[in-house]
Amino acid sequence: MYKILRKEYLTSSICLMEVYAPRVASSARPGQFLIVKAGAKSERIPLTICDYSPQRGTVTIVTQEVGASTKYICSFEPGDSFDAVVGPLGQPSEFVYECIEDLSMKHFLFVAGGLGTAPVYPQVKYLHDLGVKVDVIIGARSSDMIIMEEQMRNVCDTLYICTDDGSKGEKGLVTDVMDSLVRSGKNYSQVVAIGPMVMMKFVTMKAAEYSIPIVVSLNTLMVDGTGMCGACRVTIAGKTKFACVDGPEFNGLDVDFDEAIRRQGMYREIERENDHKCRIGLH
Amino acid sequence: MNEKFGVRVKCSEQDPSVRISNFEEVSLGYTAEQAVKEAQRCLSCKKPRCVSACPVSIDIPSFISEIAAGNFTGAAQIIAKDSLLPAVCGRVCPQEVQCEGACILGVKGEAVAIGKLERYVADRSRQQGIRFLTKSPSNGIKVAVVGSGPAGLACASDLARNGFEVTIFEALHSPGGVLQYGIPEFRLPKKEVVEYEIENVRRLGVNIETNVVIGRTLTIDQLLSEEGFKAVFVGSGAGLPKFMGIPGENLNGVFSANEFLTRNNLMKGYLSEYDTPVFVGKKVAIVGGGNVAMDAARTALRLGAQVTIVYRRTETELPARQEEVHHAKEEGVIFSLLTNPIEVVSDHRGWVKGLKCIKMELGEPDESGRRRPVAIPDSEFEIETDTVIMSLGTSPNPLIARTTEGMDVNRYGGIVVSEGGATTKEYVYAGGDAVTGSATVILAMGAGRQAAAAIKAKLNP
């Protein structure tokens, strides 16, 4: 059973849980995700792996309450168990295959949007532990949506924060911060963006403007997460790929973001149309 | 039909007008009386052609003669020697090209309804709670099986009966593979039939660990080196759905049959108390003509859609079983034959609004021996539809091949095996769709059994 050992609300709607799943914990690598099926009749929900500890046999997940299923996940308490936790899924980040010599020449910039801070954390930690230079931008709508600030500060060289409303850090978008960093002379060799699709789209455009390689992590719809259903298909450099087995990380320049954004909203639109299936609080 | 050689006893079915609005089983199965009467038609051939046409070599004439004598338990016992999934196979095997296809009565009359008889005895023993279990003493040797579909279950049960300690690793949260996620409830009841027969496999001592994705959670090498397994059987199936590569295939409202069926069968999205959403529009076009296409079509129909099957050859070439095509037609599925999609047409919001097709005609036979469909110039037309379900077959899942050094695959992604399912990596065996690409439940079971025999010979307990 996949018992919840610890639970903590990071904001009023974002919940962190440490879950006992020893097989997942001992195989997880940065960049991978997992699937949680909370109860016997629940959906399979892909979630990012925020942290993992092979010693404790646990994985840490961060969930934002947006629909019925994520609210249900967040309603579980320590001592309760999930019906299924499957993973790790997807390919690890490409940099885990690079040798330390090559990595130490690089300067990474991670751009995390809202909940995307969670999957950015293990990547930054991994690189930081190897002594690689890493800066991080966390962007959110307002200060109450900023998560994991202190943990992140501990594993990166410099942390930049921005909010749409200026309630914390710079007032502005993550792309504005990217502008000022590059203009101030920062010479990044790799940008990694994880967050809402639309943010990743604009970060990709910004990175392209400065000719910096850009990797994004696509949080598509999924059912099985093992390549079986194709719900997660995305167009990458004109070809159909499955985010679950070919991704979730891709070269941002190759991603058809408009299609990905449209496909991600597929069931939200259906639910909105079908009154009888309406789920309160979904937005 | 020559009456002298006989007509089989009809099996009652749910009326089409009733069954299109429920997910209960279509075929109701024989009664005891019907089963005996049908069994008495069997000639008990000296050299039974049916047995050699059965991929798991069930002793068909013997079990049928037990039924004819009214000894149903004896019949079930004979089947149990060779098959752990008789209620499944009695329902989904393509008997018409296997045992029944070889039946001598079929030459001039109707073959004995072997599948229906197998189903009857299996259902009866289940209803009466009779299990045929001979749990063997353990030989202490651990063998891992990857995938709990038909190949894995067959391999695991043969190994367990020979004393091996078997663990099956299943990627999904419920065991059964295609029996669970692929074949709909109205053809193969899940709780009643699938779960019961899997429970029988468990009772042989087979341990099933769900939520383990081999190639991700654990690798084959880890199974052999760290987890103490002396051999591994890979029965991971052909999970990867194919798409056509035509424009508009990634529009909202285009699904693979695998996705559509998984949402309904495994996730039970068609039941309101389950959370997984299912979208089915008012009009659904299914592209393809296999059993999976029929399953998707009949599921969509039951969810209230008007359904059209789009297939590029004629009815004769439909790869689906005749029975499935017949049932689909009875239920009101429309067949648009000699029709090939060339584009999925979008509305202004990126949702499907039509399927642009071209008319086909049959030309010269291709390498498969089937006449090749050729497009008729200037015959494009559009089918109005808001959902398109692609059912074009599947290819083997590359997850395991990509993460297992030394195990070769062919250019279609199928694992290369020699006699008995041995792969190019020592102590690793494979069988079923992971080797052949999409085939049938019973062929996968046959391959699983052969591999079990080869593993036994190799490990020589």
CSV table of N, CA and C in Angstrom, one decimal, chain A residues 2 23-24 27 32 37 40-44 69 83-91 223-224 226-231 233-235 240 242 244-246 259 262-263 266-267 269-271 273 277 279, chain B residues 169 171-173 181 209-213 216-218 222 227 239-241 243 249-256 258-259 262-263 266-267 269 273-279 349-351 397-399 402:
chain,number,residue,atom,x,y,z
A,2,TYR,N,0.3,2.3,-0.5
A,2,TYR,CA,1.1,3.5,-0.7
A,2,TYR,C,0.7,4.5,0.3
A,23,ARG,N,9.7,1.2,-4.4
A,23,ARG,CA,10.2,0.9,-5.7
A,23,ARG,C,10.4,2.1,-6.6
A,24,VAL,N,9.4,3.0,-6.5
A,24,VAL,CA,9.5,4.3,-7.2
A,24,VAL,C,10.6,5.1,-6.7
A,27,SER,N,14.1,4.2,-7.9
A,27,SER,CA,14.5,4.3,-9.3
A,27,SER,C,14.3,5.7,-9.9
A,32,GLN,N,11.6,12.9,-14.1
A,32,GLN,CA,10.6,11.9,-14.3
A,32,GLN,C,9.3,12.2,-13.5
A,37,LYS,N,-3.3,7.1,-8.4
A,37,LYS,CA,-4.7,6.7,-8.5
A,37,LYS,C,-5.2,6.7,-7.0
A,40,ALA,N,-10.3,3.6,-5.3
A,40,ALA,CA,-10.6,2.5,-6.1
A,40,ALA,C,-11.3,3.0,-7.4
A,41,LYS,N,-12.1,4.1,-7.4
A,41,LYS,CA,-12.8,4.6,-8.5
A,41,LYS,C,-12.2,5.8,-9.1
A,42,SER,N,-11.0,6.2,-8.7
A,42,SER,CA,-10.4,7.4,-9.1
A,42,SER,C,-9.8,7.3,-10.5
A,43,GLU,N,-9.5,8.5,-11.1
A,43,GLU,CA,-8.7,8.7,-12.3
A,43,GLU,C,-7.3,8.4,-12.0
A,44,ARG,N,-6.5,8.1,-13.0
A,44,ARG,CA,-5.1,8.0,-12.9
A,44,ARG,C,-4.6,9.4,-13.2
A,69,SER,N,-10.6,15.5,-9.0
A,69,SER,CA,-9.6,14.5,-8.7
A,69,SER,C,-8.4,15.0,-7.9
A,83,ASP,N,-4.6,4.2,-3.7
A,83,ASP,CA,-4.9,2.9,-4.3
A,83,ASP,C,-3.7,2.5,-5.2
A,84,ALA,N,-3.1,3.4,-5.9
A,84,ALA,CA,-1.9,3.1,-6.7
A,84,ALA,C,-1.0,4.3,-6.9
A,85,VAL,N,0.3,4.0,-6.8
A,85,VAL,CA,1.3,5.0,-7.2
A,85,VAL,C,2.3,4.2,-8.2
A,86,VAL,N,2.4,4.8,-9.4
A,86,VAL,CA,3.1,4.1,-10.4
A,86,VAL,C,4.2,5.0,-10.9
A,87,GLY,N,5.4,4.4,-11.1
A,87,GLY,CA,6.5,5.2,-11.6
A,87,GLY,C,7.8,4.6,-11.3
A,88,PRO,N,8.9,5.3,-11.5
A,88,PRO,CA,8.9,6.6,-12.2
A,88,PRO,C,8.6,6.4,-13.7
A,89,LEU,N,7.9,7.4,-14.3
A,89,LEU,CA,7.6,7.3,-15.7
A,89,LEU,C,8.3,8.4,-16.5
A,90,GLY,N,8.4,8.2,-17.8
A,90,GLY,CA,9.0,9.2,-18.6
A,90,GLY,C,10.6,9.0,-18.6
A,91,GLN,N,11.2,9.8,-19.4
A,91,GLN,CA,12.7,9.7,-19.5
A,91,GLN,C,13.3,10.7,-18.5
A,223,VAL,N,-3.5,8.7,-19.5
A,223,VAL,CA,-4.3,7.7,-18.8
A,223,VAL,C,-3.4,6.6,-18.2
A,224,ASP,N,-2.7,5.9,-19.0
A,224,ASP,CA,-1.8,4.8,-18.4
A,224,ASP,C,-0.4,5.3,-18.1
A,226,THR,N,2.2,4.8,-19.9
A,226,THR,CA,3.2,3.8,-20.3
A,226,THR,C,3.3,3.7,-21.8
A,227,GLY,N,2.6,4.6,-22.6
A,227,GLY,CA,2.7,4.5,-24.0
A,227,GLY,C,1.5,3.8,-24.7
A,228,MET,N,0.5,3.5,-23.8
A,228,MET,CA,-0.5,2.6,-24.3
A,228,MET,C,-1.7,3.3,-25.0
A,229,CYS,N,-2.0,4.5,-24.5
A,229,CYS,CA,-3.2,5.2,-24.9
A,229,CYS,C,-3.1,6.3,-25.9
A,230,GLY,N,-2.0,7.0,-25.9
A,230,GLY,CA,-1.8,8.1,-26.8
A,230,GLY,C,-2.5,9.4,-26.5
A,231,ALA,N,-3.1,9.5,-25.3
A,231,ALA,CA,-3.8,10.7,-24.9
A,231,ALA,C,-2.8,11.8,-24.8
A,233,ARG,N,-0.3,12.6,-26.8
A,233,ARG,CA,0.5,12.9,-27.9
A,233,ARG,C,0.6,14.3,-28.2
A,234,VAL,N,1.8,14.7,-28.6
A,234,VAL,CA,2.2,16.1,-28.9
A,234,VAL,C,3.0,16.1,-30.2
A,235,THR,N,2.9,17.2,-30.9
A,235,THR,CA,3.7,17.3,-32.1
A,235,THR,C,5.0,18.0,-31.8
A,240,THR,N,4.5,13.2,-34.4
A,240,THR,CA,3.7,12.9,-33.2
A,240,THR,C,4.6,12.1,-32.3
A,242,PHE,N,4.8,10.7,-28.0
A,242,PHE,CA,4.0,10.5,-26.7
A,242,PHE,C,4.8,11.1,-25.6
A,244,CYS,N,4.5,10.7,-22.5
A,244,CYS,CA,4.7,9.7,-21.4
A,244,CYS,C,6.0,8.9,-21.6
A,245,VAL,N,6.2,8.5,-22.8
A,245,VAL,CA,7.4,7.6,-23.0
A,245,VAL,C,8.6,8.3,-23.8
A,246,ASP,N,8.2,9.2,-24.7
A,246,ASP,CA,9.3,10.0,-25.4
A,246,ASP,C,9.7,11.2,-24.6
A,259,GLU,N,-1.1,23.5,-30.1
A,259,GLU,CA,-1.8,22.3,-30.1
A,259,GLU,C,-1.8,21.7,-28.7
A,262,ARG,N,-4.3,23.4,-26.5
A,262,ARG,CA,-5.7,23.0,-26.9
A,262,ARG,C,-6.0,21.6,-26.4
A,263,ARG,N,-5.1,20.7,-26.6
A,263,ARG,CA,-5.3,19.3,-26.2
A,263,ARG,C,-5.4,19.1,-24.7
A,266,MET,N,-8.9,19.6,-23.3
A,266,MET,CA,-10.0,18.9,-24.0
A,266,MET,C,-11.1,18.5,-23.0
A,267,TYR,N,-10.8,17.9,-21.9
A,267,TYR,CA,-11.9,17.4,-21.1
A,267,TYR,C,-12.5,18.5,-20.2
A,269,GLU,N,-13.2,21.4,-21.3
A,269,GLU,CA,-14.2,22.0,-22.2
A,269,GLU,C,-15.4,21.1,-22.2
A,270,ILE,N,-15.2,19.7,-22.3
A,270,ILE,CA,-16.3,18.8,-22.3
A,270,ILE,C,-17.1,18.9,-21.0
A,271,GLU,N,-16.4,19.0,-19.9
A,271,GLU,CA,-17.1,19.0,-18.6
A,271,GLU,C,-17.9,20.3,-18.5
A,273,GLU,N,-19.3,21.8,-20.9
A,273,GLU,CA,-20.5,21.7,-21.8
A,273,GLU,C,-21.5,20.7,-21.2
A,277,LYS,N,-22.0,16.5,-15.8
A,277,LYS,CA,-20.7,16.1,-15.3
A,277,LYS,C,-19.9,17.2,-14.7
A,279,ARG,N,-18.0,19.6,-12.4
A,279,ARG,CA,-17.3,19.4,-11.2
A,279,ARG,C,-17.0,20.8,-10.6
B,169,PHE,N,4.9,-9.2,-12.7
B,169,PHE,CA,4.9,-7.7,-12.6
B,169,PHE,C,3.9,-7.1,-13.6
B,171,ALA,N,2.1,-3.5,-15.0
B,171,ALA,CA,2.3,-2.0,-15.0
B,171,ALA,C,1.0,-1.3,-14.6
B,172,LEU,N,-0.1,-1.8,-14.9
B,172,LEU,CA,-1.4,-1.1,-14.5
B,172,LEU,C,-1.8,-1.5,-13.1
B,173,HIS,N,-2.9,-0.9,-12.7
B,173,HIS,CA,-3.3,-1.2,-11.3
B,173,HIS,C,-4.2,-2.5,-11.1
B,181,TYR,N,-8.1,-4.1,-19.9
B,181,TYR,CA,-8.2,-2.7,-20.5
B,181,TYR,C,-8.9,-2.7,-21.9
B,209,GLU,N,2.3,-8.6,-8.6
B,209,GLU,CA,2.6,-7.3,-8.1
B,209,GLU,C,2.2,-6.2,-9.2
B,210,THR,N,1.2,-5.4,-8.8
B,210,THR,CA,0.7,-4.4,-9.8
B,210,THR,C,1.6,-3.1,-9.6
B,211,ASN,N,1.3,-2.2,-10.5
B,211,ASN,CA,2.0,-0.9,-10.5
B,211,ASN,C,3.5,-0.9,-10.6
B,212,VAL,N,4.0,-2.0,-11.3
B,212,VAL,CA,5.4,-2.0,-11.5
B,212,VAL,C,5.7,-2.0,-13.0
B,213,VAL,N,6.3,-1.0,-13.5
B,213,VAL,CA,6.5,-0.8,-15.0
B,213,VAL,C,7.9,-1.3,-15.2
B,216,ARG,N,11.1,0.8,-16.3
B,216,ARG,CA,11.1,2.1,-15.6
B,216,ARG,C,11.3,1.8,-14.1
B,217,THR,N,10.3,1.1,-13.5
B,217,THR,CA,10.4,0.9,-12.0
B,217,THR,C,11.5,0.0,-11.7
B,218,LEU,N,11.7,-1.1,-12.5
B,218,LEU,CA,12.7,-2.0,-12.4
B,218,LEU,C,13.1,-2.4,-13.8
B,222,GLN,N,17.9,-5.8,-13.4
B,222,GLN,CA,17.7,-5.8,-11.9
B,222,GLN,C,17.0,-7.0,-11.4
B,227,GLU,N,17.0,-8.9,-7.8
B,227,GLU,CA,15.8,-9.4,-7.2
B,227,GLU,C,15.8,-11.0,-7.1
B,239,GLY,N,1.4,-2.8,-26.9
B,239,GLY,CA,0.6,-1.7,-26.3
B,239,GLY,C,0.5,-0.4,-27.1
B,240,LEU,N,1.4,-0.2,-28.0
B,240,LEU,CA,1.5,1.1,-28.6
B,240,LEU,C,0.6,1.4,-29.8
B,241,PRO,N,-0.4,2.3,-29.6
B,241,PRO,CA,-1.4,2.5,-30.7
B,241,PRO,C,-0.7,3.1,-32.0
B,243,PHE,N,-1.1,5.3,-35.5
B,243,PHE,CA,-1.9,6.4,-36.0
B,243,PHE,C,-1.7,6.4,-37.5
B,249,GLU,N,-4.9,14.7,-37.2
B,249,GLU,CA,-5.0,13.5,-36.3
B,249,GLU,C,-4.8,13.9,-34.8
B,250,ASN,N,-4.3,15.1,-34.5
B,250,ASN,CA,-4.1,15.5,-33.1
B,250,ASN,C,-5.2,16.5,-32.7
B,251,LEU,N,-6.2,16.6,-33.5
B,251,LEU,CA,-7.3,17.5,-33.1
B,251,LEU,C,-8.0,17.0,-31.9
B,252,ASN,N,-8.7,17.8,-31.1
B,252,ASN,CA,-9.5,17.4,-30.0
B,252,ASN,C,-10.6,16.6,-30.5
B,253,GLY,N,-10.8,15.4,-29.9
B,253,GLY,CA,-11.9,14.5,-30.4
B,253,GLY,C,-11.4,13.3,-31.2
B,254,VAL,N,-10.0,13.3,-31.4
B,254,VAL,CA,-9.4,12.1,-32.1
B,254,VAL,C,-8.7,11.3,-31.0
B,255,PHE,N,-9.1,10.0,-30.9
B,255,PHE,CA,-8.6,9.1,-29.9
B,255,PHE,C,-8.0,7.8,-30.5
B,256,SER,N,-7.1,7.2,-29.8
B,256,SER,CA,-6.8,5.8,-30.2
B,256,SER,C,-7.9,4.9,-29.6
B,258,ASN,N,-7.3,2.3,-28.2
B,258,ASN,CA,-6.7,1.9,-26.8
B,258,ASN,C,-7.2,2.9,-25.8
B,259,GLU,N,-7.1,4.2,-26.1
B,259,GLU,CA,-7.4,5.2,-25.1
B,259,GLU,C,-8.9,5.1,-24.8
B,262,THR,N,-9.6,1.9,-22.9
B,262,THR,CA,-9.0,1.9,-21.5
B,262,THR,C,-9.9,2.7,-20.6
B,263,ARG,N,-10.3,3.9,-21.1
B,263,ARG,CA,-11.1,4.8,-20.3
B,263,ARG,C,-12.4,4.1,-19.9
B,266,LEU,N,-10.9,-0.4,-18.3
B,266,LEU,CA,-10.0,-0.4,-17.1
B,266,LEU,C,-10.5,0.6,-16.1
B,267,MET,N,-10.8,1.8,-16.6
B,267,MET,CA,-11.2,2.9,-15.7
B,267,MET,C,-12.7,3.0,-15.4
B,269,GLY,N,-15.0,4.4,-17.0
B,269,GLY,CA,-15.5,5.7,-17.2
B,269,GLY,C,-17.0,5.8,-17.6
B,273,GLU,N,-20.2,6.6,-11.3
B,273,GLU,CA,-19.5,6.6,-10.0
B,273,GLU,C,-18.0,6.6,-10.1
B,274,TYR,N,-17.5,6.4,-11.4
B,274,TYR,CA,-16.1,6.4,-11.6
B,274,TYR,C,-15.7,7.8,-12.1
B,275,ASP,N,-14.5,8.2,-11.7
B,275,ASP,CA,-14.0,9.6,-12.0
B,275,ASP,C,-13.5,9.9,-13.4
B,276,THR,N,-13.0,8.8,-14.1
B,276,THR,CA,-12.3,9.0,-15.4
B,276,THR,C,-13.3,9.5,-16.4
B,277,PRO,N,-13.0,10.7,-17.1
B,277,PRO,CA,-14.0,11.2,-18.1
B,277,PRO,C,-13.9,10.4,-19.4
B,278,VAL,N,-15.0,10.2,-20.0
B,278,VAL,CA,-15.1,9.6,-21.3
B,278,VAL,C,-15.8,10.6,-22.2
B,279,PHE,N,-15.2,10.9,-23.4
B,279,PHE,CA,-15.9,11.7,-24.4
B,279,PHE,C,-16.4,10.8,-25.5
B,349,ARG,N,-12.6,25.7,-33.3
B,349,ARG,CA,-11.9,25.6,-32.0
B,349,ARG,C,-10.9,24.5,-31.9
B,350,GLY,N,-10.6,23.8,-33.1
B,350,GLY,CA,-9.7,22.7,-33.0
B,350,GLY,C,-10.3,21.4,-32.6
B,351,TRP,N,-11.6,21.3,-32.7
B,351,TRP,CA,-12.3,20.0,-32.5
B,351,TRP,C,-12.7,19.4,-33.8
B,397,ASN,N,5.4,-2.4,-27.2
B,397,ASN,CA,5.9,-1.3,-26.4
B,397,ASN,C,7.4,-1.4,-26.3
B,398,PRO,N,8.1,-0.3,-26.6
B,398,PRO,CA,9.5,-0.3,-26.7
B,398,PRO,C,10.2,-0.1,-25.4
B,399,LEU,N,9.4,0.1,-24.3
B,399,LEU,CA,10.0,0.4,-23.0
B,399,LEU,C,11.1,-0.6,-22.5
B,402,ARG,N,14.2,-1.0,-25.0
B,402,ARG,CA,15.1,0.1,-24.9
B,402,ARG,C,16.0,0.0,-23.6
